[in-house]
Amino acid sequence: GFFNTSTSIGGTTGRLNYYAFYQHKSGNGWRPNAEFNSNTGYTSLVYGISDRLSLTFQYTHMDYLEHQPGGLTDEEFANDARTSVRARNWFKVNWNLGSLSLDYNIGKRFTFNSRFFGLLAQRDALGQLTFINRIDDGSDRNLYIDHYRNWGNESRLLYQYSIAGLPATALIGFRY
């Protein structure tokens, strides 16, 4: 029952370079209670403001829902790996990552770049989440919901040079 599809597009028009892809995967798994559904997308836009200055936007989205089999001891798994004693365990993820970058070639050897980035995400787990070999007996399940909200900046000044004919780079910067 596995299905996988992917498509992408990219190119350049004027000073804009673009690329994007989307991938979908779904399946029934190789044992009971193991179906899944996953979607991933990515977009990148690079705009050349001048020959020395460019601005880049990137965005990634990923979500999936996974029915999780399990509840087996090592011995039970060795006897029959296709067994599942948990029918009500689920795991769900929703991730969104973005960035905005500025790249500036100051001169032949000097480059400055600054990247602002952020993450907005959620992760949910539902099921018998205590002991790994606990059988799903129909009792109350645990629900864990995690939210992630992060952002930051990384800025760097790079200097290209050579030592004994070998290329080298000196870098100074900060990350917040």
C-alpha atoms as one frame of an Amber mdcrd trajectory, in Angstrom:
protein
   0.000   0.000   0.000   2.954   2.370  -0.359   2.432   5.481  -2.514   5.087
   8.094  -3.187   4.977  11.080  -5.504   7.278  14.029  -5.907   7.310  17.029
  -8.182   9.569  20.047  -8.502   9.992  23.196 -10.540  12.872  25.598 -10.864
  14.351  28.211 -13.106  15.453  31.770 -13.517  13.580  34.761 -14.869  15.393
  38.052 -14.926  17.123  38.517 -11.565  14.912  35.936  -9.809  15.971  32.317
  -9.336  13.267  29.985  -8.004  12.974  26.374  -6.953  10.162  24.443  -5.265
   9.245  20.839  -4.619   6.411  18.858  -3.061   6.490  15.230  -1.941   3.673
  13.040  -0.647   4.146   9.599   0.881   1.529   7.299   2.339   1.213   3.623
   3.083  -0.284   0.880   5.185   2.978  -0.263   6.781   4.187  -3.844   6.945
   2.180  -4.801  10.033  -1.206  -3.854  11.544  -1.633  -0.328  12.957   1.243
   1.054  10.881  -0.322   3.345   8.275   1.181   6.773   7.624   0.644   9.945
   5.590   3.433  12.467   5.000   3.690  15.754   3.056   6.813  17.855   2.515
   7.190  21.085   0.565  10.059  23.496   0.010  10.388  26.868  -1.738  13.470
  28.960  -2.424  13.503  32.397  -4.064  16.816  34.191  -4.715  16.633  37.741
  -6.003  19.814  39.328  -7.327  19.411  42.975  -6.349  22.742  43.755  -8.008
  25.825  41.838  -9.118  27.092  41.961  -5.521  23.897  41.852  -3.444  21.239
  39.123  -3.231  18.238  38.354  -1.045  17.088  34.765  -0.438  13.786  33.506
   0.985  13.414  29.837   1.935  10.424  28.009   3.423   9.962  24.349   4.332
   6.728  22.693   5.469   6.445  19.108   6.648   3.526  17.326   8.218   2.803
  13.708   8.883   0.422  11.471  10.754   1.613   8.038  11.743  -0.302   5.184
  13.323   2.271   3.446  15.530   2.180  -0.287  16.113   4.194  -1.862  18.866
   3.999  -2.859  22.457   6.278  -5.863  21.914   9.127  -7.104  24.041  12.332
  -8.097  22.250  11.331 -11.749  22.565   7.852 -11.144  21.114   9.367  -9.156
  18.243  11.843 -11.991  17.524   8.982 -14.532  17.486   6.710 -12.520  15.145
   7.813  -9.035  14.089   4.518  -8.464  12.243   2.506  -8.507  15.484   1.036
  -5.316  16.895  -0.654  -5.140  20.286  -1.395  -1.395  20.160  -4.149  -0.072
  17.949  -4.546   3.421  19.413  -1.069   4.981  19.275  -0.657   7.973  16.977
   2.137  10.452  16.288   1.575  13.741  14.433   4.047  16.435  13.372   3.581
  19.843  11.751   6.805  21.778  11.030   7.242  25.174   9.374  10.750  26.567
   8.874  11.577  29.841   7.173  14.588  32.001   6.539  15.506  35.298   4.932
  19.144  35.808   3.924  21.152  38.762   2.673  24.454  38.094   0.886  26.769
  40.950  -0.027  30.113  40.651  -1.830  31.982  43.624  -0.410  35.024  43.052
  -2.584  37.124  40.314  -4.182  37.956  38.754  -0.825  35.282  40.039   1.595
  31.731  38.702   1.889  29.015  39.542   4.394  25.923  37.427   4.944  23.088
  37.609   7.439  20.351  35.032   7.922  17.138  35.449   9.897  15.421  32.136
  10.581  12.431  30.789  12.429  10.577  27.626  13.343   6.878  27.229  14.111
   6.052  23.607  14.865   3.930  21.167  16.822   4.381  17.531  17.778   1.564
  15.402  19.229   1.767  11.890  20.654  -1.356   9.952  21.660  -1.484   6.418
  23.044  -0.212   4.016  25.653   3.054   5.914  26.097   4.343   4.585  29.403
   6.115   1.232  29.073   7.142  -0.006  25.618   5.649  -3.483  26.184   2.348
  -2.307  27.697  -0.586  -3.861  25.850  -3.349  -1.490  24.745  -6.061  -2.651
  27.119  -8.539   0.100  26.181  -7.752   2.240  29.223  -7.087   5.978  29.073
  -4.289   7.041  26.761  -1.613   9.687  27.284  -1.637  12.832  25.154   1.531
  14.896  24.788   1.418  18.140  22.812   4.618  20.092  22.212   4.817  23.544
  20.594   8.033  24.971  19.186   8.556  28.640  18.373  12.147  29.638  17.710
  13.797  32.421  15.776  17.282  33.820  15.413  19.916  35.521  13.334  23.357
  34.526  12.160  25.577  37.203  10.604  29.107  36.604   9.311  31.969  38.475
   7.689  34.228  36.223   5.637  37.686  36.928   4.255  39.121  34.637   1.539
  42.914  34.257   1.335  45.541  31.614   0.660  48.314  30.024   2.676  51.099
  28.404   0.642  48.802  28.362  -2.385  45.923  26.650  -0.562  42.561  28.458
  -0.186  41.577  29.521   3.339  38.796  31.534   4.966  38.768  33.702   8.056
  35.348  34.227   9.599  33.969  36.435  12.330  30.303  36.573  13.217  27.559
  36.097  15.749  24.464  34.004  16.210  21.502  34.957  18.316
